[in-house]
Amino acid sequence: MASPRKTVRTNRRKRNSSRVPLIGMALVVIAVIAAVFFLDRAYRKQPVVQQTPPPVVERHKLPPREPEQPVAHEDYTGVIHHPAEPQRAQRPTGPGTLAVIIDDMGKGLPEARALMDIGIPLTFAIIPGLPKVRRVAEEARQRGIEVMVHLPMEPKGYPERRLEANGLLLSQGDDEIAGRVNGYLNEIPQAVGANNHMGSGFTENRQKMAVVMGVLKERGLFFVDSKTSPVSVGDAVAREMGVRTAVRNVFLDNIQESGYITNQLRQAASIARKRGNAIAICHPHPATIQTLAVELPRLRDEGITFVTVSRLVR
């Protein structure tokens, strides 16, 4: 049996031998911590070198877009400049006398009143037999608008080309023609003259036109040849028979478009300035009425004198 002293020594050795690994591990940990500490100190003492970031490559920028139509801008004086308006071509001016006849009147009152409201001397050529003949003629007379009978006459190509049922035909006898013309004048007693409605065929016939002129002479009325045929004998027969007469110079609205009508009006004004006077004929189309309302006062301001057509017959 071992002695107690020996047993104590043995146990002490065992305890000491178990402490050795623990101490070693502790020393390792301490050494690692110390190394980290000294490395950190050394790193902090080194100068800090700032790296320049790589240059940023920008995409190509387009210059700001200017407005397509410049608006008013302001300069350093604070004055606002507006873009200059395009200058209109200078219109000719000068004196001349122009008569405007409105054909085909008598269908209604609104267009008649619109034309009268322009405030320019006009002449209404009224077709007999239309619904508002008497009212249009009387209201025109009251407002100082001259009235003529618009004689419906046979056109070339009749009967394929339409004509009013009360019109004058080449196939009719002289008495029937005279009777119809007298009937027209009785229906429109305000009339001071007449012109032909259509009639490209009828106005080429000297005999038939002589019958018409005979009635107009008896009534003391004049005749304006609308010249629907370039070889019309209307004005020639009228002169031969002592009927005051005149000839149309310009048709204004063969095309019912404002620009065209304006150009035709300028042509009529040009003739009036060169020859002293001119006669223009148009119709109560909406485009015509609107254009006349603008252009007739403008022409008046430019020197044109407007008169009724009775002032120009000779």
PDB file of C-alpha atoms in Angstrom:
ATOM      1  CA  MET A   1       0.000   0.000   0.000  1.00  0.00           C
ATOM      2  CA  ALA A   2       1.379   3.389  -1.091  1.00  0.00           C
ATOM      3  CA  SER A   3       2.163   5.990   1.417  1.00  0.00           C
ATOM      4  CA  PRO A   4       0.024   9.084   1.695  1.00  0.00           C
ATOM      5  CA  ARG A   5       2.931  11.402   0.842  1.00  0.00           C
ATOM      6  CA  LYS A   6       3.585   9.570  -2.385  1.00  0.00           C
ATOM      7  CA  THR A   7      -0.053   9.748  -3.375  1.00  0.00           C
ATOM      8  CA  VAL A   8      -0.165  13.496  -2.850  1.00  0.00           C
ATOM      9  CA  ARG A   9       2.885  14.001  -5.056  1.00  0.00           C
ATOM     10  CA  THR A  10       1.349  11.895  -7.787  1.00  0.00           C
ATOM     11  CA  ASN A  11      -1.881  13.860  -7.776  1.00  0.00           C
ATOM     12  CA  ARG A  12       0.007  17.157  -7.806  1.00  0.00           C
ATOM     13  CA  ARG A  13       1.973  16.038 -10.870  1.00  0.00           C
ATOM     14  CA  LYS A  14      -1.233  15.146 -12.666  1.00  0.00           C
ATOM     15  CA  ARG A  15      -2.704  18.540 -11.930  1.00  0.00           C
ATOM     16  CA  ASN A  16       0.453  20.332 -13.081  1.00  0.00           C
ATOM     17  CA  SER A  17       0.595  18.300 -16.295  1.00  0.00           C
ATOM     18  CA  SER A  18      -3.023  19.294 -17.166  1.00  0.00           C
ATOM     19  CA  ARG A  19      -2.203  23.015 -16.662  1.00  0.00           C
ATOM     20  CA  VAL A  20       0.629  23.057 -19.228  1.00  0.00           C
ATOM     21  CA  PRO A  21      -1.598  22.928 -22.334  1.00  0.00           C
ATOM     22  CA  LEU A  22      -3.887  25.634 -20.964  1.00  0.00           C
ATOM     23  CA  ILE A  23      -1.027  28.003 -20.331  1.00  0.00           C
ATOM     24  CA  GLY A  24       0.335  27.365 -23.796  1.00  0.00           C
ATOM     25  CA  MET A  25      -2.925  28.149 -25.413  1.00  0.00           C
ATOM     26  CA  ALA A  26      -3.233  31.344 -23.395  1.00  0.00           C
ATOM     27  CA  LEU A  27       0.216  32.431 -24.457  1.00  0.00           C
ATOM     28  CA  VAL A  28      -0.678  31.839 -28.114  1.00  0.00           C
ATOM     29  CA  VAL A  29      -3.822  33.921 -27.819  1.00  0.00           C
ATOM     30  CA  ILE A  30      -1.901  36.734 -26.143  1.00  0.00           C
ATOM     31  CA  ALA A  31       0.714  36.608 -28.856  1.00  0.00           C
ATOM     32  CA  VAL A  32      -1.916  36.853 -31.616  1.00  0.00           C
ATOM     33  CA  ILE A  33      -3.626  39.805 -29.943  1.00  0.00           C
ATOM     34  CA  ALA A  34      -0.323  41.576 -29.537  1.00  0.00           C
ATOM     35  CA  ALA A  35       0.561  41.005 -33.161  1.00  0.00           C
ATOM     36  CA  VAL A  36      -2.772  42.406 -34.333  1.00  0.00           C
ATOM     37  CA  PHE A  37      -2.320  45.434 -32.084  1.00  0.00           C
ATOM     38  CA  PHE A  38       1.172  46.251 -33.361  1.00  0.00           C
ATOM     39  CA  LEU A  39       0.153  45.727 -37.015  1.00  0.00           C
ATOM     40  CA  ASP A  40      -2.796  48.079 -36.605  1.00  0.00           C
ATOM     41  CA  ARG A  41      -0.542  50.751 -35.089  1.00  0.00           C
ATOM     42  CA  ALA A  42       1.933  50.403 -37.902  1.00  0.00           C
ATOM     43  CA  TYR A  43      -0.792  50.671 -40.567  1.00  0.00           C
ATOM     44  CA  ARG A  44      -2.236  53.822 -39.052  1.00  0.00           C
ATOM     45  CA  LYS A  45       1.145  55.543 -39.054  1.00  0.00           C
ATOM     46  CA  GLN A  46       1.483  55.125 -42.875  1.00  0.00           C
ATOM     47  CA  PRO A  47       0.374  58.157 -44.989  1.00  0.00           C
ATOM     48  CA  VAL A  48      -3.065  57.788 -46.550  1.00  0.00           C
ATOM     49  CA  VAL A  49      -2.919  57.934 -50.356  1.00  0.00           C
ATOM     50  CA  GLN A  50      -6.226  59.066 -51.887  1.00  0.00           C
ATOM     51  CA  GLN A  51      -6.942  57.448 -55.203  1.00  0.00           C
ATOM     52  CA  THR A  52      -8.362  59.648 -57.932  1.00  0.00           C
ATOM     53  CA  PRO A  53     -11.574  58.142 -59.262  1.00  0.00           C
ATOM     54  CA  PRO A  54     -11.523  57.255 -62.948  1.00  0.00           C
ATOM     55  CA  PRO A  55     -12.835  59.998 -65.185  1.00  0.00           C
ATOM     56  CA  VAL A  56     -16.521  59.808 -65.936  1.00  0.00           C
ATOM     57  CA  VAL A  57     -17.148  59.581 -69.624  1.00  0.00           C
ATOM     58  CA  GLU A  58     -20.321  61.577 -70.417  1.00  0.00           C
ATOM     59  CA  ARG A  59     -22.517  60.794 -73.324  1.00  0.00           C
ATOM     60  CA  HIS A  60     -22.656  63.322 -76.119  1.00  0.00           C
ATOM     61  CA  LYS A  61     -25.216  65.976 -75.285  1.00  0.00           C
ATOM     62  CA  LEU A  62     -27.211  67.619 -78.061  1.00  0.00           C
ATOM     63  CA  PRO A  63     -27.736  71.377 -77.828  1.00  0.00           C
ATOM     64  CA  PRO A  64     -31.193  72.415 -76.604  1.00  0.00           C
ATOM     65  CA  ARG A  65     -33.773  72.531 -79.414  1.00  0.00           C
ATOM     66  CA  GLU A  66     -34.998  75.946 -80.461  1.00  0.00           C
ATOM     67  CA  PRO A  67     -38.702  76.427 -81.056  1.00  0.00           C
ATOM     68  CA  GLU A  68     -39.723  76.078 -84.692  1.00  0.00           C
ATOM     69  CA  GLN A  69     -41.515  79.409 -84.664  1.00  0.00           C
ATOM     70  CA  PRO A  70     -39.820  82.030 -82.470  1.00  0.00           C
ATOM     71  CA  VAL A  71     -42.070  83.655 -79.958  1.00  0.00           C
ATOM     72  CA  ALA A  72     -41.755  87.132 -78.554  1.00  0.00           C
ATOM     73  CA  HIS A  73     -38.482  87.603 -76.742  1.00  0.00           C
ATOM     74  CA  GLU A  74     -37.138  90.229 -74.355  1.00  0.00           C
ATOM     75  CA  ASP A  75     -33.845  92.050 -74.718  1.00  0.00           C
ATOM     76  CA  TYR A  76     -31.789  93.877 -72.100  1.00  0.00           C
ATOM     77  CA  THR A  77     -33.879  97.027 -72.330  1.00  0.00           C
ATOM     78  CA  GLY A  78     -36.986  95.107 -71.372  1.00  0.00           C
ATOM     79  CA  VAL A  79     -38.676  95.837 -74.707  1.00  0.00           C
ATOM     80  CA  ILE A  80     -40.638  92.912 -76.114  1.00  0.00           C
ATOM     81  CA  HIS A  81     -40.105  92.265 -79.809  1.00  0.00           C
ATOM     82  CA  HIS A  82     -42.671  90.303 -81.755  1.00  0.00           C
ATOM     83  CA  PRO A  83     -41.846  88.523 -85.018  1.00  0.00           C
ATOM     84  CA  ALA A  84     -42.684  90.740 -87.963  1.00  0.00           C
ATOM     85  CA  GLU A  85     -45.794  89.760 -89.899  1.00  0.00           C
ATOM     86  CA  PRO A  86     -45.232  88.943 -93.564  1.00  0.00           C
ATOM     87  CA  GLN A  87     -46.050  91.967 -95.670  1.00  0.00           C
ATOM     88  CA  ARG A  88     -48.890  91.573 -98.107  1.00  0.00           C
ATOM     89  CA  ALA A  89     -48.313  92.455-101.713  1.00  0.00           C
ATOM     90  CA  GLN A  90     -49.289  96.058-102.249  1.00  0.00           C
ATOM     91  CA  ARG A  91     -52.665  96.313-103.933  1.00  0.00           C
ATOM     92  CA  PRO A  92     -53.170  98.826-106.727  1.00  0.00           C
ATOM     93  CA  THR A  93     -55.210 101.896-105.967  1.00  0.00           C
ATOM     94  CA  GLY A  94     -56.793 104.582-108.073  1.00  0.00           C
ATOM     95  CA  PRO A  95     -60.144 105.787-109.359  1.00  0.00           C
ATOM     96  CA  GLY A  96     -62.538 103.730-111.440  1.00  0.00           C
ATOM     97  CA  THR A  97     -66.268 103.033-111.575  1.00  0.00           C
ATOM     98  CA  LEU A  98     -67.629  99.534-111.094  1.00  0.00           C
ATOM     99  CA  ALA A  99     -71.152  98.109-111.222  1.00  0.00           C
ATOM    100  CA  VAL A 100     -71.840  94.698-109.664  1.00  0.00           C
ATOM    101  CA  ILE A 101     -74.910  92.749-110.801  1.00  0.00           C
ATOM    102  CA  ILE A 102     -76.188  89.889-108.645  1.00  0.00           C
ATOM    103  CA  ASP A 103     -77.900  87.368-110.931  1.00  0.00           C
ATOM    104  CA  ASP A 104     -80.442  84.665-110.018  1.00  0.00           C
ATOM    105  CA  MET A 105     -82.115  86.650-107.253  1.00  0.00           C
ATOM    106  CA  GLY A 106     -85.652  85.868-106.046  1.00  0.00           C
ATOM    107  CA  LYS A 107     -85.178  82.486-104.367  1.00  0.00           C
ATOM    108  CA  GLY A 108     -85.069  83.784-100.800  1.00  0.00           C
ATOM    109  CA  LEU A 109     -84.791  86.830 -98.566  1.00  0.00           C
ATOM    110  CA  PRO A 110     -81.781  85.925 -96.334  1.00  0.00           C
ATOM    111  CA  GLU A 111     -79.208  86.163 -99.121  1.00  0.00           C
ATOM    112  CA  ALA A 112     -80.842  89.324-100.464  1.00  0.00           C
ATOM    113  CA  ARG A 113     -80.657  90.991 -97.064  1.00  0.00           C
ATOM    114  CA  ALA A 114     -77.066  89.879 -96.536  1.00  0.00           C
ATOM    115  CA  LEU A 115     -76.105  91.539 -99.821  1.00  0.00           C
ATOM    116  CA  MET A 116     -78.040  94.706 -99.029  1.00  0.00           C
ATOM    117  CA  ASP A 117     -76.336  94.910 -95.632  1.00  0.00           C
ATOM    118  CA  ILE A 118     -72.914  95.291 -97.281  1.00  0.00           C
ATOM    119  CA  GLY A 119     -73.846  98.928 -97.833  1.00  0.00           C
ATOM    120  CA  ILE A 120     -72.517  99.129-101.411  1.00  0.00           C
ATOM    121  CA  PRO A 121     -74.681 100.071-104.442  1.00  0.00           C
ATOM    122  CA  LEU A 122     -75.652  96.846-106.205  1.00  0.00           C
ATOM    123  CA  THR A 123     -78.086  95.733-108.915  1.00  0.00           C
ATOM    124  CA  PHE A 124     -80.316  92.682-108.365  1.00  0.00           C
ATOM    125  CA  ALA A 125     -81.246  90.665-111.478  1.00  0.00           C
ATOM    126  CA  ILE A 126     -84.373  88.743-110.448  1.00  0.00           C
ATOM    127  CA  ILE A 127     -85.612  85.643-112.273  1.00  0.00           C
ATOM    128  CA  PRO A 128     -89.405  85.875-112.759  1.00  0.00           C
ATOM    129  CA  GLY A 129     -91.412  82.992-111.335  1.00  0.00           C
ATOM    130  CA  LEU A 130     -89.181  82.298-108.303  1.00  0.00           C
ATOM    131  CA  PRO A 131     -90.852  82.022-104.858  1.00  0.00           C
ATOM    132  CA  LYS A 132     -89.754  85.363-103.320  1.00  0.00           C
ATOM    133  CA  VAL A 133     -89.659  87.561-106.414  1.00  0.00           C
ATOM    134  CA  ARG A 134     -92.073  90.242-105.253  1.00  0.00           C
ATOM    135  CA  ARG A 135     -90.727  90.513-101.708  1.00  0.00           C
ATOM    136  CA  VAL A 136     -87.101  90.643-102.808  1.00  0.00           C
ATOM    137  CA  ALA A 137     -87.881  93.258-105.465  1.00  0.00           C
ATOM    138  CA  GLU A 138     -89.861  95.472-103.108  1.00  0.00           C
ATOM    139  CA  GLU A 139     -87.399  95.256-100.215  1.00  0.00           C
ATOM    140  CA  ALA A 140     -84.552  96.009-102.594  1.00  0.00           C
ATOM    141  CA  ARG A 141     -86.362  99.069-103.917  1.00  0.00           C
ATOM    142  CA  GLN A 142     -86.983 100.331-100.398  1.00  0.00           C
ATOM    143  CA  ARG A 143     -83.295 100.017 -99.541  1.00  0.00           C
ATOM    144  CA  GLY A 144     -82.017 101.685-102.696  1.00  0.00           C
ATOM    145  CA  ILE A 145     -80.926  98.538-104.521  1.00  0.00           C
ATOM    146  CA  GLU A 146     -81.553  98.651-108.265  1.00  0.00           C
ATOM    147  CA  VAL A 147     -83.696  95.869-109.757  1.00  0.00           C
ATOM    148  CA  MET A 148     -83.610  94.257-113.212  1.00  0.00           C
ATOM    149  CA  VAL A 149     -85.474  91.353-114.802  1.00  0.00           C
ATOM    150  CA  HIS A 150     -83.196  88.355-115.352  1.00  0.00           C
ATOM    151  CA  LEU A 151     -84.654  87.096-118.656  1.00  0.00           C
ATOM    152  CA  PRO A 152     -84.543  83.259-118.850  1.00  0.00           C
ATOM    153  CA  MET A 153     -83.380  82.393-122.378  1.00  0.00           C
ATOM    154  CA  GLU A 154     -82.625  79.153-124.178  1.00  0.00           C
ATOM    155  CA  PRO A 155     -79.038  77.923-123.777  1.00  0.00           C
ATOM    156  CA  LYS A 156     -77.093  75.835-126.229  1.00  0.00           C
ATOM    157  CA  GLY A 157     -77.696  72.156-125.554  1.00  0.00           C
ATOM    158  CA  TYR A 158     -81.356  72.694-124.568  1.00  0.00           C
ATOM    159  CA  PRO A 159     -83.325  70.669-123.475  1.00  0.00           C
ATOM    160  CA  GLU A 160     -80.488  68.620-121.972  1.00  0.00           C
ATOM    161  CA  ARG A 161     -79.450  71.818-120.253  1.00  0.00           C
ATOM    162  CA  ARG A 162     -82.185  72.837-117.843  1.00  0.00           C
ATOM    163  CA  LEU A 163     -84.121  76.089-118.248  1.00  0.00           C
ATOM    164  CA  GLU A 164     -87.015  77.528-116.249  1.00  0.00           C
ATOM    165  CA  ALA A 165     -90.409  76.489-117.586  1.00  0.00           C
ATOM    166  CA  ASN A 166     -91.338  80.117-118.300  1.00  0.00           C
ATOM    167  CA  GLY A 167     -88.192  80.747-120.365  1.00  0.00           C
ATOM    168  CA  LEU A 168     -87.843  82.166-123.882  1.00  0.00           C
ATOM    169  CA  LEU A 169     -87.232  79.512-126.565  1.00  0.00           C
ATOM    170  CA  LEU A 170     -86.115  79.752-130.170  1.00  0.00           C
ATOM    171  CA  SER A 171     -89.073  77.578-131.136  1.00  0.00           C
ATOM    172  CA  GLN A 172     -91.581  80.134-129.850  1.00  0.00           C
ATOM    173  CA  GLY A 173     -93.302  82.643-132.120  1.00  0.00           C
ATOM    174  CA  ASP A 174     -92.723  86.374-131.853  1.00  0.00           C
ATOM    175  CA  ASP A 175     -96.066  87.013-130.156  1.00  0.00           C
ATOM    176  CA  GLU A 176     -95.399  84.383-127.490  1.00  0.00           C
ATOM    177  CA  ILE A 177     -91.940  85.800-126.830  1.00  0.00           C
ATOM    178  CA  ALA A 178     -93.299  89.345-126.508  1.00  0.00           C
ATOM    179  CA  GLY A 179     -96.111  88.157-124.251  1.00  0.00           C
ATOM    180  CA  ARG A 180     -93.718  86.354-121.922  1.00  0.00           C
ATOM    181  CA  VAL A 181     -91.385  89.364-121.682  1.00  0.00           C
ATOM    182  CA  ASN A 182     -94.333  91.634-120.821  1.00  0.00           C
ATOM    183  CA  GLY A 183     -95.424  89.114-118.210  1.00  0.00           C
ATOM    184  CA  TYR A 184     -91.968  89.240-116.583  1.00  0.00           C
ATOM    185  CA  LEU A 185     -92.077  93.016-116.389  1.00  0.00           C
ATOM    186  CA  ASN A 186     -95.588  92.982-114.914  1.00  0.00           C
ATOM    187  CA  GLU A 187     -94.420  90.564-112.233  1.00  0.00           C
ATOM    188  CA  ILE A 188     -91.470  92.799-111.323  1.00  0.00           C
ATOM    189  CA  PRO A 189     -92.686  96.389-111.815  1.00  0.00           C
ATOM    190  CA  GLN A 190     -89.664  97.730-109.897  1.00  0.00           C
ATOM    191  CA  ALA A 191     -87.356  96.689-112.760  1.00  0.00           C
ATOM    192  CA  VAL A 192     -85.545  99.457-114.640  1.00  0.00           C
ATOM    193  CA  GLY A 193     -83.792  97.133-117.109  1.00  0.00           C
ATOM    194  CA  ALA A 194     -83.071  93.527-118.016  1.00  0.00           C
ATOM    195  CA  ASN A 195     -80.239  91.111-118.721  1.00  0.00           C
ATOM    196  CA  ASN A 196     -80.189  87.545-120.003  1.00  0.00           C
ATOM    197  CA  HIS A 197     -80.224  84.451-117.777  1.00  0.00           C
ATOM    198  CA  MET A 198     -78.354  81.711-119.656  1.00  0.00           C
ATOM    199  CA  GLY A 199     -79.297  82.327-123.317  1.00  0.00           C
ATOM    200  CA  SER A 200     -76.112  81.226-125.085  1.00  0.00           C
ATOM    201  CA  GLY A 201     -78.343  79.986-127.915  1.00  0.00           C
ATOM    202  CA  PHE A 202     -81.083  82.621-127.857  1.00  0.00           C
ATOM    203  CA  THR A 203     -78.817  85.689-127.781  1.00  0.00           C
ATOM    204  CA  GLU A 204     -77.117  84.583-131.013  1.00  0.00           C
ATOM    205  CA  ASN A 205     -80.418  84.899-132.908  1.00  0.00           C
ATOM    206  CA  ARG A 206     -80.909  88.424-134.234  1.00  0.00           C
ATOM    207  CA  GLN A 207     -84.627  88.052-135.028  1.00  0.00           C
ATOM    208  CA  LYS A 208     -85.588  86.722-131.599  1.00  0.00           C
ATOM    209  CA  MET A 209     -83.488  89.303-129.798  1.00  0.00           C
ATOM    210  CA  ALA A 210     -85.183  92.053-131.833  1.00  0.00           C
ATOM    211  CA  VAL A 211     -88.554  90.960-130.408  1.00  0.00           C
ATOM    212  CA  VAL A 212     -87.211  91.236-126.868  1.00  0.00           C
ATOM    213  CA  MET A 213     -85.656  94.652-127.536  1.00  0.00           C
ATOM    214  CA  GLY A 214     -88.933  95.903-128.959  1.00  0.00           C
ATOM    215  CA  VAL A 215     -90.686  95.240-125.631  1.00  0.00           C
ATOM    216  CA  LEU A 216     -87.874  96.806-123.589  1.00  0.00           C
ATOM    217  CA  LYS A 217     -87.923  99.928-125.786  1.00  0.00           C
ATOM    218  CA  GLU A 218     -91.690 100.329-125.327  1.00  0.00           C
ATOM    219  CA  ARG A 219     -91.184 100.138-121.568  1.00  0.00           C
ATOM    220  CA  GLY A 220     -88.230 102.522-121.549  1.00  0.00           C
ATOM    221  CA  LEU A 221     -85.896  99.888-120.094  1.00  0.00           C
ATOM    222  CA  PHE A 222     -82.236  99.138-120.844  1.00  0.00           C
ATOM    223  CA  PHE A 223     -80.522  95.839-121.648  1.00  0.00           C
ATOM    224  CA  VAL A 224     -77.232  94.450-120.276  1.00  0.00           C
ATOM    225  CA  ASP A 225     -75.735  91.669-122.381  1.00  0.00           C
ATOM    226  CA  SER A 226     -74.350  89.042-119.978  1.00  0.00           C
ATOM    227  CA  LYS A 227     -72.288  87.656-122.873  1.00  0.00           C
ATOM    228  CA  THR A 228     -72.937  83.981-122.167  1.00  0.00           C
ATOM    229  CA  SER A 229     -71.971  83.536-125.810  1.00  0.00           C
ATOM    230  CA  PRO A 230     -68.938  85.284-127.276  1.00  0.00           C
ATOM    231  CA  VAL A 231     -70.922  85.927-130.469  1.00  0.00           C
ATOM    232  CA  SER A 232     -74.040  87.267-128.790  1.00  0.00           C
ATOM    233  CA  VAL A 233     -75.849  89.952-130.814  1.00  0.00           C
ATOM    234  CA  GLY A 234     -77.784  91.309-127.849  1.00  0.00           C
ATOM    235  CA  ASP A 235     -75.893  94.565-127.408  1.00  0.00           C
ATOM    236  CA  ALA A 236     -75.649  95.161-131.164  1.00  0.00           C
ATOM    237  CA  VAL A 237     -79.409  94.719-131.689  1.00  0.00           C
ATOM    238  CA  ALA A 238     -80.138  96.935-128.703  1.00  0.00           C
ATOM    239  CA  ARG A 239     -78.054  99.771-130.162  1.00  0.00           C
ATOM    240  CA  GLU A 240     -79.623  99.376-133.565  1.00  0.00           C
ATOM    241  CA  MET A 241     -83.079  99.691-131.993  1.00  0.00           C
ATOM    242  CA  GLY A 242     -82.225 102.601-129.731  1.00  0.00           C
ATOM    243  CA  VAL A 243     -82.224 100.634-126.456  1.00  0.00           C
ATOM    244  CA  ARG A 244     -79.634 101.750-123.928  1.00  0.00           C
ATOM    245  CA  THR A 245     -77.191  98.922-123.403  1.00  0.00           C
ATOM    246  CA  ALA A 246     -73.911  97.735-121.893  1.00  0.00           C
ATOM    247  CA  VAL A 247     -71.861  94.527-121.833  1.00  0.00           C
ATOM    248  CA  ARG A 248     -70.616  92.437-118.934  1.00  0.00           C
ATOM    249  CA  ASN A 249     -66.827  92.526-118.472  1.00  0.00           C
ATOM    250  CA  VAL A 250     -66.108  89.924-115.756  1.00  0.00           C
ATOM    251  CA  PHE A 251     -67.879  86.946-114.210  1.00  0.00           C
ATOM    252  CA  LEU A 252     -66.810  86.849-110.573  1.00  0.00           C
ATOM    253  CA  ASP A 253     -67.773  83.411-109.302  1.00  0.00           C
ATOM    254  CA  ASN A 254     -67.522  80.719-111.960  1.00  0.00           C
ATOM    255  CA  ILE A 255     -65.511  79.033-109.207  1.00  0.00           C
ATOM    256  CA  GLN A 256     -67.169  79.402-105.815  1.00  0.00           C
ATOM    257  CA  GLU A 257     -64.002  79.982-103.818  1.00  0.00           C
ATOM    258  CA  SER A 258     -63.042  83.161-101.997  1.00  0.00           C
ATOM    259  CA  GLY A 259     -59.541  83.482-103.449  1.00  0.00           C
ATOM    260  CA  TYR A 260     -60.817  83.104-106.993  1.00  0.00           C
ATOM    261  CA  ILE A 261     -63.639  85.607-106.447  1.00  0.00           C
ATOM    262  CA  THR A 262     -61.206  88.106-104.940  1.00  0.00           C
ATOM    263  CA  ASN A 263     -58.902  87.834-107.940  1.00  0.00           C
ATOM    264  CA  GLN A 264     -61.835  88.316-110.318  1.00  0.00           C
ATOM    265  CA  LEU A 265     -62.894  91.401-108.395  1.00  0.00           C
ATOM    266  CA  ARG A 266     -59.390  92.808-108.715  1.00  0.00           C
ATOM    267  CA  GLN A 267     -59.515  92.141-112.441  1.00  0.00           C
ATOM    268  CA  ALA A 268     -62.816  94.024-112.689  1.00  0.00           C
ATOM    269  CA  ALA A 269     -61.336  96.907-110.684  1.00  0.00           C
ATOM    270  CA  SER A 270     -58.301  96.951-112.969  1.00  0.00           C
ATOM    271  CA  ILE A 271     -60.542  97.219-116.043  1.00  0.00           C
ATOM    272  CA  ALA A 272     -62.497 100.005-114.378  1.00  0.00           C
ATOM    273  CA  ARG A 273     -59.291 101.938-113.701  1.00  0.00           C
ATOM    274  CA  LYS A 274     -58.003 101.506-117.257  1.00  0.00           C
ATOM    275  CA  ARG A 275     -61.272 102.097-119.151  1.00  0.00           C
ATOM    276  CA  GLY A 276     -63.064 104.315-116.672  1.00  0.00           C
ATOM    277  CA  ASN A 277     -65.790 101.783-115.797  1.00  0.00           C
ATOM    278  CA  ALA A 278     -66.613  98.064-115.806  1.00  0.00           C
ATOM    279  CA  ILE A 279     -69.492  95.672-115.122  1.00  0.00           C
ATOM    280  CA  ALA A 280     -69.123  92.482-113.064  1.00  0.00           C
ATOM    281  CA  ILE A 281     -71.721  89.737-112.617  1.00  0.00           C
ATOM    282  CA  CYS A 282     -71.977  87.187-109.794  1.00  0.00           C
ATOM    283  CA  HIS A 283     -74.536  85.056-107.958  1.00  0.00           C
ATOM    284  CA  PRO A 284     -75.863  84.810-104.391  1.00  0.00           C
ATOM    285  CA  HIS A 285     -73.648  81.889-103.360  1.00  0.00           C
ATOM    286  CA  PRO A 286     -72.456  81.885 -99.725  1.00  0.00           C
ATOM    287  CA  ALA A 287     -68.791  82.183-100.749  1.00  0.00           C
ATOM    288  CA  THR A 288     -69.651  85.082-103.041  1.00  0.00           C
ATOM    289  CA  ILE A 289     -71.607  86.974-100.410  1.00  0.00           C
ATOM    290  CA  GLN A 290     -68.869  86.530 -97.809  1.00  0.00           C
ATOM    291  CA  THR A 291     -66.176  87.687-100.230  1.00  0.00           C
ATOM    292  CA  LEU A 292     -68.162  90.698-101.429  1.00  0.00           C
ATOM    293  CA  ALA A 293     -68.756  91.764 -97.838  1.00  0.00           C
ATOM    294  CA  VAL A 294     -64.984  91.948 -97.300  1.00  0.00           C
ATOM    295  CA  GLU A 295     -63.673  93.056-100.680  1.00  0.00           C
ATOM    296  CA  LEU A 296     -66.194  95.654-101.854  1.00  0.00           C
ATOM    297  CA  PRO A 297     -65.580  98.060 -98.947  1.00  0.00           C
ATOM    298  CA  ARG A 298     -61.835  97.496 -99.373  1.00  0.00           C
ATOM    299  CA  LEU A 299     -61.996  98.351-103.065  1.00  0.00           C
ATOM    300  CA  ARG A 300     -64.042 101.426-102.242  1.00  0.00           C
ATOM    301  CA  ASP A 301     -61.311 102.545 -99.829  1.00  0.00           C
ATOM    302  CA  GLU A 302     -58.764 101.995-102.621  1.00  0.00           C
ATOM    303  CA  GLY A 303     -60.507 104.410-104.960  1.00  0.00           C
ATOM    304  CA  ILE A 304     -63.211 102.363-106.724  1.00  0.00           C
ATOM    305  CA  THR A 305     -66.623 104.024-106.998  1.00  0.00           C
ATOM    306  CA  PHE A 306     -69.528 101.570-106.982  1.00  0.00           C
ATOM    307  CA  VAL A 307     -72.662 102.454-108.923  1.00  0.00           C
ATOM    308  CA  THR A 308     -75.831 100.762-110.089  1.00  0.00           C
ATOM    309  CA  VAL A 309     -75.580  99.393-113.608  1.00  0.00           C
ATOM    310  CA  SER A 310     -78.113 101.938-114.976  1.00  0.00           C
ATOM    311  CA  ARG A 311     -75.347 104.536-114.587  1.00  0.00           C
ATOM    312  CA  LEU A 312     -73.159 102.706-117.137  1.00  0.00           C
ATOM    313  CA  VAL A 313     -75.607 101.939-119.961  1.00  0.00           C
ATOM    314  CA  ARG A 314     -75.443 104.129-123.063  1.00  0.00           C
TER     315      ARG A 314
END
